[in-house]
Tab-separated table of C-alpha atoms in Angstrom:
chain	number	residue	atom	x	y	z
A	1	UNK	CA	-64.671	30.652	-29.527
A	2	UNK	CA	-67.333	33.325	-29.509
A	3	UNK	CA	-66.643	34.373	-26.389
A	4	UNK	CA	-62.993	34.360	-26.908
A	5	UNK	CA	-63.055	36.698	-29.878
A	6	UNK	CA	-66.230	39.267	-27.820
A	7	UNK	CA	-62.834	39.970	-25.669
A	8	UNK	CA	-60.866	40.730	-27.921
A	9	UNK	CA	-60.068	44.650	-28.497
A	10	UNK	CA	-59.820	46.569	-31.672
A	11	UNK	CA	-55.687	46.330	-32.039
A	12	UNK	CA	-56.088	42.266	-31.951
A	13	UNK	CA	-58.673	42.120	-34.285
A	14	UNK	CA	-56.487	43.901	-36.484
A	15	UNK	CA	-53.488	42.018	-35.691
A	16	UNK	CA	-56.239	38.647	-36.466
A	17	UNK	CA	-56.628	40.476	-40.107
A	18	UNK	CA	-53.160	40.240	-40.760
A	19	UNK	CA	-52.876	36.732	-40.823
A	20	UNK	CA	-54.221	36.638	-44.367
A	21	UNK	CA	-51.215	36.456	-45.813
A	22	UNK	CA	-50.083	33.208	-43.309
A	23	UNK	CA	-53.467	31.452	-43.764
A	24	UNK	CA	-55.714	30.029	-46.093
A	25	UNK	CA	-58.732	31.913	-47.594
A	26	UNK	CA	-61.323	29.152	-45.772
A	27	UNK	CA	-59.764	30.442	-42.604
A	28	UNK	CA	-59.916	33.657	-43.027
A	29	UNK	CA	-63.974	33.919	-44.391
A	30	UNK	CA	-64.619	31.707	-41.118
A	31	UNK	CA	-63.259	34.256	-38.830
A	32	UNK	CA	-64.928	37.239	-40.952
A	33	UNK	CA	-68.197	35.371	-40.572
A	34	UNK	CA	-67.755	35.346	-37.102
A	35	UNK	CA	-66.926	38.752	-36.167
A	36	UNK	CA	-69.806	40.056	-38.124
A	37	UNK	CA	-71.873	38.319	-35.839
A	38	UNK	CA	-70.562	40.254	-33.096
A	39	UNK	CA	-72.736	43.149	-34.288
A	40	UNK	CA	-69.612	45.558	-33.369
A	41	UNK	CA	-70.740	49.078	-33.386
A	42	UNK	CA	-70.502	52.167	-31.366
A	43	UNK	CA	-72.566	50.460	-27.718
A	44	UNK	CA	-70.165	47.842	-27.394
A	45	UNK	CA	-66.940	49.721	-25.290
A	46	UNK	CA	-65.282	46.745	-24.932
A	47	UNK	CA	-65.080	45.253	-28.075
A	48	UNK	CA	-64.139	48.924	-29.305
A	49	UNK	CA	-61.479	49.073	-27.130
A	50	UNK	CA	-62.299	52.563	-25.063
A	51	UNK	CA	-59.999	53.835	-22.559
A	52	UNK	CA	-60.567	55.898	-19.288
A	53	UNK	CA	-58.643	57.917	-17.443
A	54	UNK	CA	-56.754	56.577	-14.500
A	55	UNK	CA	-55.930	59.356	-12.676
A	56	UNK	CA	-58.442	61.566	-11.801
A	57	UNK	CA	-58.514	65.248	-13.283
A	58	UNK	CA	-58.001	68.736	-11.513
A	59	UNK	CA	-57.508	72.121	-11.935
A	60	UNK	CA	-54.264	74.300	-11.164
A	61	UNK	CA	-53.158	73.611	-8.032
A	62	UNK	CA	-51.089	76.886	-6.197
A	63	UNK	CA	-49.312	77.031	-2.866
A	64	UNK	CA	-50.670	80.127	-0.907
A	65	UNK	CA	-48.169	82.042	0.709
A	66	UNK	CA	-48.588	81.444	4.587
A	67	UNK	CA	-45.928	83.679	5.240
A	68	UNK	CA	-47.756	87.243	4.711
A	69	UNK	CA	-49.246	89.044	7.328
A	70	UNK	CA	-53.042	89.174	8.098
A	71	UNK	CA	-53.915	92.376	7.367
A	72	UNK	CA	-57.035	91.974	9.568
A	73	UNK	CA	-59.629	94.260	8.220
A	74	UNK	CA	-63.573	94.926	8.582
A	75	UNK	CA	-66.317	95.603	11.168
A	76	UNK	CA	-64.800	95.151	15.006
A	77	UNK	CA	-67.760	96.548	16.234
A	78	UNK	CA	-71.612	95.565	14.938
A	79	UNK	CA	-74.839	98.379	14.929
A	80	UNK	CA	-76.006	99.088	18.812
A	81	UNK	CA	-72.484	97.841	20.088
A	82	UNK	CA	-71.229	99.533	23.094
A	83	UNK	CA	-68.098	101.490	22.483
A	84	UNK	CA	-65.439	103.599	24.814
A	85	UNK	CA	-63.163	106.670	23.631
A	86	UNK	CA	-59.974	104.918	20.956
A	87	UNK	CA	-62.323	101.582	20.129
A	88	UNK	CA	-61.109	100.576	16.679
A	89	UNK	CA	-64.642	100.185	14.924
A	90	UNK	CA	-64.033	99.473	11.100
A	91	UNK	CA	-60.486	98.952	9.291
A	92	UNK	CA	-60.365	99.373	5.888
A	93	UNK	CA	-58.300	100.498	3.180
A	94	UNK	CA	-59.771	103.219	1.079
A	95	UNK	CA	-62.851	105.167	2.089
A	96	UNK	CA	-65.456	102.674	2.007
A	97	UNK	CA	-66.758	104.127	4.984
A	98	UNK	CA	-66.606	107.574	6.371
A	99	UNK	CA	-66.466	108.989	10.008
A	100	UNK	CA	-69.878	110.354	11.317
A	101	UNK	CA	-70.971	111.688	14.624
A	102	UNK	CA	-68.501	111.338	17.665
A	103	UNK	CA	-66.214	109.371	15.283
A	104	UNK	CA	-62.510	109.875	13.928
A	105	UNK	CA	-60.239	108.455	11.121
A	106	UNK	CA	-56.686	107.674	10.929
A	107	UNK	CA	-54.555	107.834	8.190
A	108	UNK	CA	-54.848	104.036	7.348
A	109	UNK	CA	-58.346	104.823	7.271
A	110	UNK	CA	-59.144	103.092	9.920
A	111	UNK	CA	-62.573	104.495	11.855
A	112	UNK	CA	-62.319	104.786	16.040
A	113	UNK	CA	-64.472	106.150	18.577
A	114	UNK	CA	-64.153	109.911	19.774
A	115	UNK	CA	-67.083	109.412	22.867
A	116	UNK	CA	-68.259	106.394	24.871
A	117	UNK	CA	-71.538	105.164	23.291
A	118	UNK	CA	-73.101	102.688	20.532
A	119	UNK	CA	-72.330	102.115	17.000
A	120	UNK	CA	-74.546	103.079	14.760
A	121	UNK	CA	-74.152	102.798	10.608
A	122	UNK	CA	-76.147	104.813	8.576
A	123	UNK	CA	-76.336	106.900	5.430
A	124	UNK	CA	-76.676	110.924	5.436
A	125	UNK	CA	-77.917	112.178	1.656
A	126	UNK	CA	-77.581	115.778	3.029
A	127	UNK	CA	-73.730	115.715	3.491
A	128	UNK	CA	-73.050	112.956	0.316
A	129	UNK	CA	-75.686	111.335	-1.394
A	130	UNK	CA	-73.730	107.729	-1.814
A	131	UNK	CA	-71.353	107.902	1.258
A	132	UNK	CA	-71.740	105.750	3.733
A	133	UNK	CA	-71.300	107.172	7.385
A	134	UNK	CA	-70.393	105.283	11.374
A	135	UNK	CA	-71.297	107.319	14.313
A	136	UNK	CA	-71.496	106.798	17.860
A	137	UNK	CA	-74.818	107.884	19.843
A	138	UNK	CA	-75.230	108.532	23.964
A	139	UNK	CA	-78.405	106.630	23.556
A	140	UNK	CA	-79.212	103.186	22.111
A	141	UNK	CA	-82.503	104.756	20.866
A	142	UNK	CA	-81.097	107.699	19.011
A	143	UNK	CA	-81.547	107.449	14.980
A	144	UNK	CA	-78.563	108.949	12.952
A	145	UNK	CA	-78.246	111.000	11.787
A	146	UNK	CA	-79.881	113.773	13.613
A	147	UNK	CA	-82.477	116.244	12.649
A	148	UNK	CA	-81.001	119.708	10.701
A	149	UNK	CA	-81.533	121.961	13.463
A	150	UNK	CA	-81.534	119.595	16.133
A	151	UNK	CA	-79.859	120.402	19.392
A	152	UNK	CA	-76.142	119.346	19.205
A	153	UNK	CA	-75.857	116.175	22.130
A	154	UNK	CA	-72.322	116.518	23.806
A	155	UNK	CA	-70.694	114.664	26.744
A	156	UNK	CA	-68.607	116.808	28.946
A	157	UNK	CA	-68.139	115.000	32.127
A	158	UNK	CA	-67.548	118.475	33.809
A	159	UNK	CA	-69.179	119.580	36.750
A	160	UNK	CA	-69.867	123.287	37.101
A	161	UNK	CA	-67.942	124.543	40.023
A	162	UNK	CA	-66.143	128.119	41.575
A	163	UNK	CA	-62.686	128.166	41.370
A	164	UNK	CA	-61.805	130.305	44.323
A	165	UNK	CA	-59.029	133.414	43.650
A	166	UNK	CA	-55.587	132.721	44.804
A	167	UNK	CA	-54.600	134.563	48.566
A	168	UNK	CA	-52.072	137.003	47.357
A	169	UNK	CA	-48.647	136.426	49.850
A	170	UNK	CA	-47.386	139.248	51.862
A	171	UNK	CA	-43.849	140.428	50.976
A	172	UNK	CA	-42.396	140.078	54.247
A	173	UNK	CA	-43.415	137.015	57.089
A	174	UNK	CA	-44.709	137.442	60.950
A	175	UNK	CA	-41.270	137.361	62.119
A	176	UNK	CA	-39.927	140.196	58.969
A	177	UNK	CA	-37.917	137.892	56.825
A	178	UNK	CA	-39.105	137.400	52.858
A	179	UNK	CA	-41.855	135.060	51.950
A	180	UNK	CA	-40.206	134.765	48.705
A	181	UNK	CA	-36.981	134.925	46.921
A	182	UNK	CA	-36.566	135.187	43.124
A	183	UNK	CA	-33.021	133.646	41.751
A	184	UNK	CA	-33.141	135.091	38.300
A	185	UNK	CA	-31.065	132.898	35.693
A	186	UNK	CA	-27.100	133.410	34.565
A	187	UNK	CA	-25.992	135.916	31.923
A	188	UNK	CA	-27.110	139.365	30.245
A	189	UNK	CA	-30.219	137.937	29.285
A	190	UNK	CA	-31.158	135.180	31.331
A	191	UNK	CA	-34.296	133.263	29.955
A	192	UNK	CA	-37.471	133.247	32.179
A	193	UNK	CA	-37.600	129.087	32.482
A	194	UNK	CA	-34.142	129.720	33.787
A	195	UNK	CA	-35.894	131.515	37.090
A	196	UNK	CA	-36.134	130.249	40.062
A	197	UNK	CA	-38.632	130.923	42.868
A	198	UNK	CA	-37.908	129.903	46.853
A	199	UNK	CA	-40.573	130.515	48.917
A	200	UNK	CA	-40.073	130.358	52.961
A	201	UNK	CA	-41.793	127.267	54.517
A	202	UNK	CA	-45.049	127.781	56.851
A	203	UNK	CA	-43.703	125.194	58.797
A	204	UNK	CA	-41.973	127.913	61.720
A	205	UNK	CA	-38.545	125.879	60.836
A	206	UNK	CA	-37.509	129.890	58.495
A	207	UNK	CA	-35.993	127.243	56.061
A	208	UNK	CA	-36.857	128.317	51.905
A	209	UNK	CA	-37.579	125.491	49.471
A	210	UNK	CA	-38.570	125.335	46.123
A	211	UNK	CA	-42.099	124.042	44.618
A	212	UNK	CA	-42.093	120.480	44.136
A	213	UNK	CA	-43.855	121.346	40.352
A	214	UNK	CA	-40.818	123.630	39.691
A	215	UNK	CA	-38.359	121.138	41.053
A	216	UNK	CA	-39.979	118.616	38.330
A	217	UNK	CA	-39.710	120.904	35.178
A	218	UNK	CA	-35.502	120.536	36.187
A	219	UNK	CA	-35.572	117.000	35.424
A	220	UNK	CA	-35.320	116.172	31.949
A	221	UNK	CA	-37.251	113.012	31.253
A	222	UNK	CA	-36.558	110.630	28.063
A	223	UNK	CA	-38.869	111.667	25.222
A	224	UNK	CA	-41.517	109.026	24.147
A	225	UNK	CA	-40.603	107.210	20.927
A	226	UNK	CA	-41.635	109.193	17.372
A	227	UNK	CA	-43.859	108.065	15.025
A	228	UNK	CA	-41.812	107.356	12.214
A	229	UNK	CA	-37.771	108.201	11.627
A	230	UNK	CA	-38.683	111.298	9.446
A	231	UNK	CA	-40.640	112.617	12.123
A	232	UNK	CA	-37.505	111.478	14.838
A	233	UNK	CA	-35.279	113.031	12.663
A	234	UNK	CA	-36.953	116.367	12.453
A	235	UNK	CA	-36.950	116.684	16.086
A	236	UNK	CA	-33.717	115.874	16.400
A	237	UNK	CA	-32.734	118.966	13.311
A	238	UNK	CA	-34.847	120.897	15.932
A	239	UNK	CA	-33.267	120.558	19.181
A	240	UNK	CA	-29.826	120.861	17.599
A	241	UNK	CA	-30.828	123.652	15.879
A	242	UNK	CA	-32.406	125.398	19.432
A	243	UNK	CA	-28.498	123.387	21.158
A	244	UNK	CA	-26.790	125.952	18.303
A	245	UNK	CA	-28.817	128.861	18.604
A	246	UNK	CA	-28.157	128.890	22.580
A	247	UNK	CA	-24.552	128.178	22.173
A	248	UNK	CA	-24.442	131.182	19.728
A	249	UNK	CA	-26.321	133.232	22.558
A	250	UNK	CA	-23.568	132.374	24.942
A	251	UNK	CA	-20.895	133.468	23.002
A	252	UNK	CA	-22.071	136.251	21.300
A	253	UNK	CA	-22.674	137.558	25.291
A	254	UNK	CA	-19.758	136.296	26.494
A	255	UNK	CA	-17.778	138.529	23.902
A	256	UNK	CA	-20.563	141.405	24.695
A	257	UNK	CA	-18.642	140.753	28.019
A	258	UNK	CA	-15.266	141.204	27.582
A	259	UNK	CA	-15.581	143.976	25.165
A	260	UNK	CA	-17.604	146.030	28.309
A	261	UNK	CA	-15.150	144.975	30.516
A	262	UNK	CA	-12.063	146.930	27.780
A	263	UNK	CA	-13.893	149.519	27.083
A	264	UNK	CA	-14.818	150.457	30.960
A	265	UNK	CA	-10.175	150.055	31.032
A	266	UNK	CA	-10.202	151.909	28.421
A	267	UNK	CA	-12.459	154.658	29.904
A	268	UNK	CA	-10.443	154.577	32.916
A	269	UNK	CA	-7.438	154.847	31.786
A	270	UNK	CA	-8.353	158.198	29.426
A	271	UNK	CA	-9.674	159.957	32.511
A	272	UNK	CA	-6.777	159.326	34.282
A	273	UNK	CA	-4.620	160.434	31.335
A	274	UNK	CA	-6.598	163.765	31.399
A	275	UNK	CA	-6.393	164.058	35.135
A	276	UNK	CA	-2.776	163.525	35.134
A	277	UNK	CA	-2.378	166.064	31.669
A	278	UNK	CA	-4.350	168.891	33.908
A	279	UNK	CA	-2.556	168.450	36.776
A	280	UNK	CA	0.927	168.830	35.227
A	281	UNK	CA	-0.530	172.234	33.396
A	282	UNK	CA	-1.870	173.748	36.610
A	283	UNK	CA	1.312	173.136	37.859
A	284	UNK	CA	3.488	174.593	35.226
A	285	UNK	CA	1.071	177.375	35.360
A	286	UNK	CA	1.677	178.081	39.202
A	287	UNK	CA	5.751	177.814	38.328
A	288	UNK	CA	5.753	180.433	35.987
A	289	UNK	CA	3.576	182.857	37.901
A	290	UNK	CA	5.732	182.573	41.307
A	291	UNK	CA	8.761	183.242	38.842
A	292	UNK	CA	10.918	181.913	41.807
A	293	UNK	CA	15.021	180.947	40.645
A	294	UNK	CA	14.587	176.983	41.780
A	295	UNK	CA	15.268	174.525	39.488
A	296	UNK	CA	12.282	172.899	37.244
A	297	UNK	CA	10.600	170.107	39.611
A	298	UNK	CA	10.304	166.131	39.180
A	299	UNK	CA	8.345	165.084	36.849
A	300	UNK	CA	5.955	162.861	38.319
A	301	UNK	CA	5.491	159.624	36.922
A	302	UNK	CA	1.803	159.007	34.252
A	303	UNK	CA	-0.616	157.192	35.635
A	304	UNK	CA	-1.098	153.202	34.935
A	305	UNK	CA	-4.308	151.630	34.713
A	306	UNK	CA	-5.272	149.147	36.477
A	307	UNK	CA	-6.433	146.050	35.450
């Protein structure tokens, strides 16, 4: 009975202590008798009917958003790492860095190589006293940065050597014909890219033919891609605006033109007017001094211009 009642939980104890009013008192001092032997207090969990948790706790729980892109930044290139010219060293966002000796920075910030050498990080209190600076050196050895008045350290890759003067061309060849002919361009003002230059081939075949470098500047390649649409954009404003300004050239000398061409009729046509006006007076002048009794003569016919 004991050990019945040591299993029983708080609620059915209480639900035992409601049987008072069913039962008779000897029952009911029995069974109080007997749970006060059960020494119930606070170490006994099950008679005090504790519960646990069944599921275990945790904290919030948040679905990261796979579908962003990796913006990828930091170090690509560690202290003493070999580098060539465009190596993307550090990318960053903000200044946390700053570009040192034989290094450049975009405008995301991000810090490349100018010269072929090794990465060096370091700090330079005489430009900034808290910036932080990556430069490239020619020698693993070298310390950044360099000494105030040290000697600057440069990499050309240039060789010293003469650049012998051109052999000026004689006007006229061994056998008397031009060496070169000059094709100047079309209108009153033809623009000097519009020249062209034919030179007479040293091959004894007295054919001309045009430079091969000239020949290329007549082919108009497809422009590389721009950087961004504003930029496309404004070169596109640009080369219609240089398409209209030579269209306006055109006809503004095309009308320069025609108006020579009128007034040179025009011209024309008043000196004949004046030639024809004098000769009719010198000849009414000789009529009247002969004083002869013929009748008046034709009148020629005026002049007509000409077209």
């Amino acid at each position: 009975m004991a050990t019945r009642i040591s299993q029983l939980h708080r609620p059915i104890a209480a639900a035992a202590s409601s049987i008072s009013r069913t039962t008779s008192n000897t029952t009911i001092r029995q069974l109080r008798d007997t749970l006060g032997q059960l020494r119930i207090g606070s170490g006994n969990a099950a008679v005090e009917g504790r519960r646990h948790a069944s599921v275990k706790s945790q904290g919030a729980y948040k679905l990261r958003d796979s579908s962003t892109i990796p913006k990828k930044l930091g170090a690509k290139k560690s202290g003493d790492s070999y580098v060539i010219t465009g190596n993307i060293i550090f990318k960053q966002r903000g200044t946390k860095w700053y570009a040192g000796e034989n290094c450049g920075m975009g405008r995301d910030h991000t810090i490349f190589a100018l010269a072929s050498g090794y990465v060096k990080y370091y700090r330079d209190p005489a430009k900034h006293p808290k910036r932080q600076y990556i430069g490239v050196v020619f020698d693993k050895q070298d310390v950044l940065p360099y000494h105030a008045h040290a000697m600057r350290k440069r990499r050309l890759n240039m060789v010293a050597a003469p650049v012998p003067p051109p052999q000026p061309l004689p006007a006229l060849s061994a056998s008397g014909i031009p060496n070169q002919v000059v094709r100047p361009g079309y209108g009153r003002r033809p623009h000097p890219r519009d020249e062209r230059v034919i030179r007479l081939r040293q091959d004894g075949s007295y054919a001309y033919a045009e430079e091969s470098w000239r020949l290329g500047t007549l082919v108009r390649t497809e422009k590389r891609k721009m950087g961004s649409r504003r930029v496309a954009m404004k070169h596109r404003r640009r080369k219609a605006k240089a398409i209209a300004l030579e269209m306006r050239a055109e006809r503004e000398d095309k009308i320069a033109r025609r108006k020579e061409a009128l007034d040179a009729q025009r011209t024309a046509k008043a000196r004949k007017m004046r030639e024809y006006r004098a000769r009719r007076a010198a000849e009414g002048a000789g009529a009247v001094g002969t004083g002869g009794g013929e009748g008046p003569a034709a009148k020629p016919s005026p002049p007509t211009a000409e077209a």
